[in-house]
Short mmCIF file of C-alpha atoms in Angstrom, two decimals:
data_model
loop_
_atom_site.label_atom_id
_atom_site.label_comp_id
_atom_site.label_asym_id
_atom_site.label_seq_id
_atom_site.Cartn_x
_atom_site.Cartn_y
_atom_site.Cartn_z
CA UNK A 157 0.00 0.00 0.00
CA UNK A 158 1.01 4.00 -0.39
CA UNK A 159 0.84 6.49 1.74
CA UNK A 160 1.20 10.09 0.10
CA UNK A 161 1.43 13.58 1.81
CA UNK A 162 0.84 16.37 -0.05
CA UNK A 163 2.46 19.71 1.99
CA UNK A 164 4.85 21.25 2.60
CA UNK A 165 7.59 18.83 2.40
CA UNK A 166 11.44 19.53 1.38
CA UNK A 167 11.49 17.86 -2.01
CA UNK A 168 10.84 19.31 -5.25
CA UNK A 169 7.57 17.56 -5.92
CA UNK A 170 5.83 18.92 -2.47
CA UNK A 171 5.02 15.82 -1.52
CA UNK A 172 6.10 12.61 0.06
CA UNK A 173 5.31 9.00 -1.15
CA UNK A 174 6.25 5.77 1.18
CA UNK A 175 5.08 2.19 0.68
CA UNK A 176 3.50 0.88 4.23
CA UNK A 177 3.67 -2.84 5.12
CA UNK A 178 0.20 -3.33 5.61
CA UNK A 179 -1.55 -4.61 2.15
CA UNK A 180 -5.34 -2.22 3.38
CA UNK A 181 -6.79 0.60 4.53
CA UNK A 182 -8.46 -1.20 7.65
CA UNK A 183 -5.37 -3.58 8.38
CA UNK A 184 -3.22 0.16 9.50
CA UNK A 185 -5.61 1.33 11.00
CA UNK A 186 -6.34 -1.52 13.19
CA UNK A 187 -2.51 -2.11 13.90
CA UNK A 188 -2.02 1.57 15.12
CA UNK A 189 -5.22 0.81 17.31
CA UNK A 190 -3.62 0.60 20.79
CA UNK A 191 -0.43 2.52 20.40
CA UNK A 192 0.40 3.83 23.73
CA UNK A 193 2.20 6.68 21.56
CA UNK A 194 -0.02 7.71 18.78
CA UNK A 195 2.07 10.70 17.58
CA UNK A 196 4.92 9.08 17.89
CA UNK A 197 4.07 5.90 16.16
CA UNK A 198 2.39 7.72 13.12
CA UNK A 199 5.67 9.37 12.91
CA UNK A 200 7.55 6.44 12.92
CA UNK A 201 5.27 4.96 10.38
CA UNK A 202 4.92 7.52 7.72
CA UNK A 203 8.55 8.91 8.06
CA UNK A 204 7.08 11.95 10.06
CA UNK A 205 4.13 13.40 11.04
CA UNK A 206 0.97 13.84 9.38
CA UNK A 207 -1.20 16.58 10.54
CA UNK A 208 -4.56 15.27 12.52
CA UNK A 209 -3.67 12.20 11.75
CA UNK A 210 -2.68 10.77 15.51
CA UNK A 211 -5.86 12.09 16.47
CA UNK A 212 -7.98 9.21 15.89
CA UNK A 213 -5.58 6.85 17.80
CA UNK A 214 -5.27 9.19 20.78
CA UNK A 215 -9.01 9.50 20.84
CA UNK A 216 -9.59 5.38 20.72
CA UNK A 217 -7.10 4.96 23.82
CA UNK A 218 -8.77 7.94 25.78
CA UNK A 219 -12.77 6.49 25.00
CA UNK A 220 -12.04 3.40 24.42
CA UNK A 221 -13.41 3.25 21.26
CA UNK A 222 -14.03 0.04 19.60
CA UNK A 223 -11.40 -1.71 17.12
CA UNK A 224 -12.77 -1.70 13.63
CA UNK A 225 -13.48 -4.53 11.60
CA UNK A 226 -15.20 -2.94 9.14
CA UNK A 227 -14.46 -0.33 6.11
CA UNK A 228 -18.01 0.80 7.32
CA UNK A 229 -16.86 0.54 10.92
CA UNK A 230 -14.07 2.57 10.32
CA UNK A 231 -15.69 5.38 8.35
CA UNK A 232 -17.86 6.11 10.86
CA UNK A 233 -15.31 6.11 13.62
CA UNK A 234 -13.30 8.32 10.97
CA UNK A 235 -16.01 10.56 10.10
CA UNK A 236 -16.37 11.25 13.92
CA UNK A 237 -12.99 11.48 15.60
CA UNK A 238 -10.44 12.06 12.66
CA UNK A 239 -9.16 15.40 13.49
CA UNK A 240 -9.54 17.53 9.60
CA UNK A 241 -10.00 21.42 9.44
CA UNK A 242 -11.99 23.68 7.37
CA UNK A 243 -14.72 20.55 6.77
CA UNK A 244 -17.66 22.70 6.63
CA UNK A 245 -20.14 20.42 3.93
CA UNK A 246 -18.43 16.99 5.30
CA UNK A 247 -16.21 15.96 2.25
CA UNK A 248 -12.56 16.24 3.31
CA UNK A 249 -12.53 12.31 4.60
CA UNK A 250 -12.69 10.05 1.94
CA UNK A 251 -13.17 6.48 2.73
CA UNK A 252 -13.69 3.88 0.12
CA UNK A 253 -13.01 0.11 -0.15
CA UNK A 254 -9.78 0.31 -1.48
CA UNK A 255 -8.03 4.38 -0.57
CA UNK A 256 -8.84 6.88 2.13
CA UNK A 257 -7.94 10.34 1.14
CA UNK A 258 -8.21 13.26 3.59
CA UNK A 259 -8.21 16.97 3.13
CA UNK A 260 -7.25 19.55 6.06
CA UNK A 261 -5.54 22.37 6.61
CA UNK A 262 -2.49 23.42 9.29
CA UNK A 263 -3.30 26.85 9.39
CA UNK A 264 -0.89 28.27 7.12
CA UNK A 265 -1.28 25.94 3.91
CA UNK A 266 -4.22 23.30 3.00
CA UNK A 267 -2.89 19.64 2.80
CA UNK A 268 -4.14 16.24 1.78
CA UNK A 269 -3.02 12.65 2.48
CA UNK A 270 -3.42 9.43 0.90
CA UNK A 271 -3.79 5.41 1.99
CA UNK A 272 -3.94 3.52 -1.44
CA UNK A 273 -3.98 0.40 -1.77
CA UNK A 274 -2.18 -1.31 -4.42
CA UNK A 275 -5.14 -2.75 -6.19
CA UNK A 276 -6.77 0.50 -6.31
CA UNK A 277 -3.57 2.19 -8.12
CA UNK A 278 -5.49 3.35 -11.06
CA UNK A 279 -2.35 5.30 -13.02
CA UNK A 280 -4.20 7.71 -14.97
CA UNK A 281 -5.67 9.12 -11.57
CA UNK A 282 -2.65 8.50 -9.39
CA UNK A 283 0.59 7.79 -11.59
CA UNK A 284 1.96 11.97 -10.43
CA UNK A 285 0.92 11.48 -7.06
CA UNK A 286 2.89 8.53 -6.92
CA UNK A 287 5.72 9.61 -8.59
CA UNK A 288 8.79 10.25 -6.19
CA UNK A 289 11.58 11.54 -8.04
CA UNK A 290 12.59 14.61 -9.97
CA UNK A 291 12.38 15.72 -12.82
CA UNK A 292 9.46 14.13 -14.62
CA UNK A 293 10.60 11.90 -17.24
CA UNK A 294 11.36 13.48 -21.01
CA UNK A 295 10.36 11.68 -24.26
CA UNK A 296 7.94 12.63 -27.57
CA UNK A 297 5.79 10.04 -29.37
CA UNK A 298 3.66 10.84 -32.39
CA UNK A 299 0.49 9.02 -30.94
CA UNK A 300 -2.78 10.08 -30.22
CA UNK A 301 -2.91 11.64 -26.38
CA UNK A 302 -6.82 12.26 -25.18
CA UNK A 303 -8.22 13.39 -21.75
CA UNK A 304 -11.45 13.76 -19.95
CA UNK A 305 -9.77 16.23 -17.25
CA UNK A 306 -11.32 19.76 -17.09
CA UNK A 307 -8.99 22.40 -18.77
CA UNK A 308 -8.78 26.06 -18.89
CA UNK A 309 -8.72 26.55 -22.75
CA UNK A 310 -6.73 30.03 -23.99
CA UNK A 311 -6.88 31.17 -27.26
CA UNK A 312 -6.63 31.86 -30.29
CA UNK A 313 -5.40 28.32 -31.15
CA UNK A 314 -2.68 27.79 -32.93
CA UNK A 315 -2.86 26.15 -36.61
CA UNK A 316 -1.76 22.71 -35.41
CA UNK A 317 -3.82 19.78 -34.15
CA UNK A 318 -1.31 19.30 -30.79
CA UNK A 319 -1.95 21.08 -27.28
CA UNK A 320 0.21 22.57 -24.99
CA UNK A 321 -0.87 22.13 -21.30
CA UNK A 322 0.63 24.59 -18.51
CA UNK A 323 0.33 22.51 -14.72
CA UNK A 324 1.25 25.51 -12.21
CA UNK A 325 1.02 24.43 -8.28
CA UNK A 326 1.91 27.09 -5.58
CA UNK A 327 0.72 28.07 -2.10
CA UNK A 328 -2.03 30.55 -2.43
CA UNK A 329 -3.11 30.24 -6.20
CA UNK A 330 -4.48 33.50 -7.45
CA UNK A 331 -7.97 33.04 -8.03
CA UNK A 332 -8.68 30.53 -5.24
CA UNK A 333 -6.43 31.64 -2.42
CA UNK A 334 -5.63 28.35 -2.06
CA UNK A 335 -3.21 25.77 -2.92
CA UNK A 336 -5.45 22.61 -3.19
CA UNK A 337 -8.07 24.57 -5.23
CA UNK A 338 -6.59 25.01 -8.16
CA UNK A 339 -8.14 26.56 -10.79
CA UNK A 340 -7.30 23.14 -13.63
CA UNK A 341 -4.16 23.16 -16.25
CA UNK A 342 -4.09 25.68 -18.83
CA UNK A 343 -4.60 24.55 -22.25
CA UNK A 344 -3.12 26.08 -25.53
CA UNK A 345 -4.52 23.92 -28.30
CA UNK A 346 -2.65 23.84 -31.88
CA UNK A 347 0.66 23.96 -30.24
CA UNK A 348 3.53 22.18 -29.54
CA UNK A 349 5.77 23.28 -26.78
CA UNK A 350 8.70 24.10 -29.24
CA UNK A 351 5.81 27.00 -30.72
CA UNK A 352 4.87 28.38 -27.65
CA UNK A 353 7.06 31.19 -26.84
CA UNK A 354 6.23 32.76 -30.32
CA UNK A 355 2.67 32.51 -29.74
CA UNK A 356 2.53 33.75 -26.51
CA UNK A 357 4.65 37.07 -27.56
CA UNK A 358 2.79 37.61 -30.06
CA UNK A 359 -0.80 37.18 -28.84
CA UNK A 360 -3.08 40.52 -29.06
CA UNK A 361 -2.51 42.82 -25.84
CA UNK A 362 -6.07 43.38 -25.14
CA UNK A 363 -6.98 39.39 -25.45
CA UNK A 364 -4.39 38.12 -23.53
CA UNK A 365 -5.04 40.25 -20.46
CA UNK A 366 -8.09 38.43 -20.73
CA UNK A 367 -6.55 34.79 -20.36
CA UNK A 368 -6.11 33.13 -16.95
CA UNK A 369 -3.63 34.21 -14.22
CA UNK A 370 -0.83 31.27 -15.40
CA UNK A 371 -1.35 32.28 -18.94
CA UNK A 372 -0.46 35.52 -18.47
CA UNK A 373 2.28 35.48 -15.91
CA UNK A 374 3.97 33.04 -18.76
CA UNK A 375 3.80 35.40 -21.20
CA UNK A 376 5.01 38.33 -19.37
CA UNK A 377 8.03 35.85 -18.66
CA UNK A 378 9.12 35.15 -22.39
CA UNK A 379 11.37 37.43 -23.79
CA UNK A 380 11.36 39.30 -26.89
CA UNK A 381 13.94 37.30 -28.62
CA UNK A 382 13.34 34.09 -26.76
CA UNK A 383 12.85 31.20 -29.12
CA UNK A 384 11.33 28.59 -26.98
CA UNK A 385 9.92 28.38 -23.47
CA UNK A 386 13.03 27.64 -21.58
CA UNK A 387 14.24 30.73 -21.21
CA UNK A 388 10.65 32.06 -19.44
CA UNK A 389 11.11 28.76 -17.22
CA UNK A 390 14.27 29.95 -16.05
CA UNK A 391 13.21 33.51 -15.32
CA UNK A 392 10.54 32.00 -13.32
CA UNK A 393 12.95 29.90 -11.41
CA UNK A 394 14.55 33.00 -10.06
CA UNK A 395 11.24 35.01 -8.98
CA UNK A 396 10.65 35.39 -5.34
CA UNK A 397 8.13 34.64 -2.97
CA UNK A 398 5.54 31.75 -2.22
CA UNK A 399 3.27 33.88 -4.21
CA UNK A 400 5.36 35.60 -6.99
CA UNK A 401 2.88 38.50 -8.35
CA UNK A 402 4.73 41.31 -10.94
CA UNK A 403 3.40 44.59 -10.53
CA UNK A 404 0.91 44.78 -13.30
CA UNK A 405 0.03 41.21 -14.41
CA UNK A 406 -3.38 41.90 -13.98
CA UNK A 407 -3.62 45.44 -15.72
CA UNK A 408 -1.13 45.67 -18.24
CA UNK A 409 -1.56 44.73 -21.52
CA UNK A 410 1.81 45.42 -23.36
CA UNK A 411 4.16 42.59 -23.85
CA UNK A 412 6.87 44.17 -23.88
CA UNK A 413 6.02 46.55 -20.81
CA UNK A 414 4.85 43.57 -18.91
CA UNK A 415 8.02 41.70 -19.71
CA UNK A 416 10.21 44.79 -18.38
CA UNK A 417 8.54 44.59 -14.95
CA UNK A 418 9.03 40.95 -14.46
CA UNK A 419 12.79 41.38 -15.27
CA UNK A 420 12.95 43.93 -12.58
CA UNK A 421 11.71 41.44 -10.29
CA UNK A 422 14.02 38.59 -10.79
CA UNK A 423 16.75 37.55 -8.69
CA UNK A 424 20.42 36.90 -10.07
CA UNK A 425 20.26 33.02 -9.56
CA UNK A 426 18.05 30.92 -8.06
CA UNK A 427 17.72 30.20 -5.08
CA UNK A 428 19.58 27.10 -3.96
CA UNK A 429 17.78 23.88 -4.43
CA UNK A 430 15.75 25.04 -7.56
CA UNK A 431 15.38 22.66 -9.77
CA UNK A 432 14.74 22.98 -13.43
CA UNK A 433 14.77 20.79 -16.84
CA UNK A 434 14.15 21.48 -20.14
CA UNK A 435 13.55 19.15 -22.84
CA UNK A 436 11.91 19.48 -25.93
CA UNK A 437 8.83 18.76 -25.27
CA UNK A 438 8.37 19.25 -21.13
CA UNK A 439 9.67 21.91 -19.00
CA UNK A 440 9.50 22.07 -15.74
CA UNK A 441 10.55 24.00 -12.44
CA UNK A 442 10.80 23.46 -8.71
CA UNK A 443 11.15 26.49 -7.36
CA UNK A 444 12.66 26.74 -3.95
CA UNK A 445 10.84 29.06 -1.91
CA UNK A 446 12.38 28.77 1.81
CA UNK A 447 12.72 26.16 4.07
CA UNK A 448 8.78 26.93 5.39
CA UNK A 449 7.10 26.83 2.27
CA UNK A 450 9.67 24.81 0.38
CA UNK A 451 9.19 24.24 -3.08
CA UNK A 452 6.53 25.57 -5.75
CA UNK A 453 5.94 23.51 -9.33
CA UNK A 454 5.53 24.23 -12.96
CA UNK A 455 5.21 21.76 -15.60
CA UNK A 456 4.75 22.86 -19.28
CA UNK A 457 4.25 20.10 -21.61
CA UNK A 458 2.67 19.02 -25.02
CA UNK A 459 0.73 16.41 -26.02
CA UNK A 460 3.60 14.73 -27.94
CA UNK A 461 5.34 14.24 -24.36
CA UNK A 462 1.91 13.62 -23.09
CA UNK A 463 1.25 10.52 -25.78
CA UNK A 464 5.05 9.09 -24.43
CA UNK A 465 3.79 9.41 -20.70
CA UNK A 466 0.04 9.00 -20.74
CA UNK A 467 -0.48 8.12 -17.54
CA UNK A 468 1.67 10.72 -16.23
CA UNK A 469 -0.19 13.42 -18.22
CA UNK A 470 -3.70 12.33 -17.43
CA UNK A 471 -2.69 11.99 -13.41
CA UNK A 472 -1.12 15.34 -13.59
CA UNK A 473 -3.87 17.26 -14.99
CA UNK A 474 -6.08 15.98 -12.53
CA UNK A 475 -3.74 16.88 -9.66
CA UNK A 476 -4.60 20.75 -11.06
CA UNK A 477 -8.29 19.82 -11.23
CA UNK A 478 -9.14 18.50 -7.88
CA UNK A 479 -7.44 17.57 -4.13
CA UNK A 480 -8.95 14.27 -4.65
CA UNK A 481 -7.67 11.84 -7.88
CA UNK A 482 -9.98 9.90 -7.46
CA UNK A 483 -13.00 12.63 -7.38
CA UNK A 484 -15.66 12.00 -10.45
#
């Protein structure tokens, strides 16, 4: 079985994936029953600690509650003493047959955990989440790629029949406020990544102001001579913040004024422990922000990567469309 925490963890990905002994849901749960140490045994299980988490243990030694035997057993007993935050309608703990995934919040940044078993591994839902390791494989295949993940679609499309898909995760997304809400990928169809710097510089003013927040902050980062996305990618790498906002991304229409007042923003290098590839058809950043927030992500890819890596691609846009992978 995994176990995934999604937070604020000290590796590029912002997350941490372990395998736990137990082959279910119920059997952990049952084994962590009558620690006389809850916190400390949750750490010891999951390679730290997972907020709210102990809760339920330290509340079954101090009632007595009753061991479960059940999945239905153990939902209720979940549903009623799991510790989550910021659960107003009742949705942030997600028990099923198979995965429980939980939703909370440690007063500075939402989080979410995972228990999934391996039967209920479904890659295009969980193949990103899973994935522990930077960077994000390369690769290009001429194949069809197809999705049924909700996009944010920008145009005017380019002439080609590809798509370009931007994945942007950070700690208060503008929009939402949020980093678990995100607002979906953005999608440039008729692209391929190698095309996109062109056709970002030389989109209308007045339209693009109109495209979503990631849209726009990418083209304010390309440059006018820049002739591919790599370039942008590594001004991002060197912007500041957990919530990098240039003066005017929201009013100004201009390319090439835009562009000016990101450059005035950026730093000389990264900082250390960025992280950033570039292939041909994927680029991608982890940005270090400090050792609180740790790392921020952007992914840029095409759907020639995206055919090489389907699973990959499919699990990824859904980790921009919803907390939950598994969420219909």
């Amino acid at each position: 079985m995994y176990f995934v925490r999604r937070w604020r963890d000290e590796s590029p990905l912002s997350k941490q994936v372990i395998r736990v002994a137990d082959a279910t849901v119920l059997e952990w749960f049952r084994r962590g029953w009558d620690q006389e140490d809850p916190d400390g045994w949750v750490g010891d299980e999951l390679d730290g600690g997972v907020y709210g988490l102990e809760s339920i243990f330290a509340e079954a030694r101090e009632l007595h509650l009753p061991r479960p035997d059940t999945i239905d057993e153990l939902r209720g007993l979940l549903d009623e003493h799991l510790w989550v935050e910021g659960d107003d309608d009742g949705t942030f703990i997600r028990l099923d047959e198979h995965t429980l995934r939980v939703r909370t919040d440690d007063d500075e940044v939402d989080l979410a955990y995972y228990f999934i078993e391996d039967v209920a591994a479904a890659p295009d839902r969980v193949a990103f989440l899973l994935w522990d390791g930077w960077p994000l494989p390369a690769g290009a295949s001429d194949a069809a790629f197809d999705h049924d993940v909700p996009v944010q679609t920008v145009r005017p499309a380019g002439a080609g029949p590809d798509c370009v898909y931007s994945v942007r995760t950070c700690w208060q997304h503008p929009g939402t406020g949020t980093n678990l809400d995100l607002a979906g990928a953005v999608a440039f169809p008729g692209l391929t990544l190698p095309e996109l710097a062109g056709h970002l510089r030389d989109a209308a003013d007045p339209e693009a102001l109109g495209w979503p927040h990631d849209a726009r902050l990418l083209r304010a980062l390309v440059g006018p001579q820049d002739g591919d996305i790599g370039p942008a990618m590594e001004r991002f790498a060197r912007l500041g913040g957990y919530d990098p906002e240039p003066a005017g991304i929201d009013t100004v229409a201009e390319h090439d004024l835009i562009h000016q007042r990101v450059v005035k923003d950026l730093a000389a290098e990264p900082l250390a422990g960025t992280r950033v590839s570039l292939e041909p058809h994927i680029a991608q950043v982890a940005r270090h922000i400090d050792s609180f927030f740790g790392f921020d992500q952007w992914f840029v890819f095409d759907t020639r990567w995206a055919a090489a890596h389907p699973d990959l691609a499919r699990s990824l846009l859904r980790y921009a469309a919803h907390w939950d992978p598994f969420d219909e």
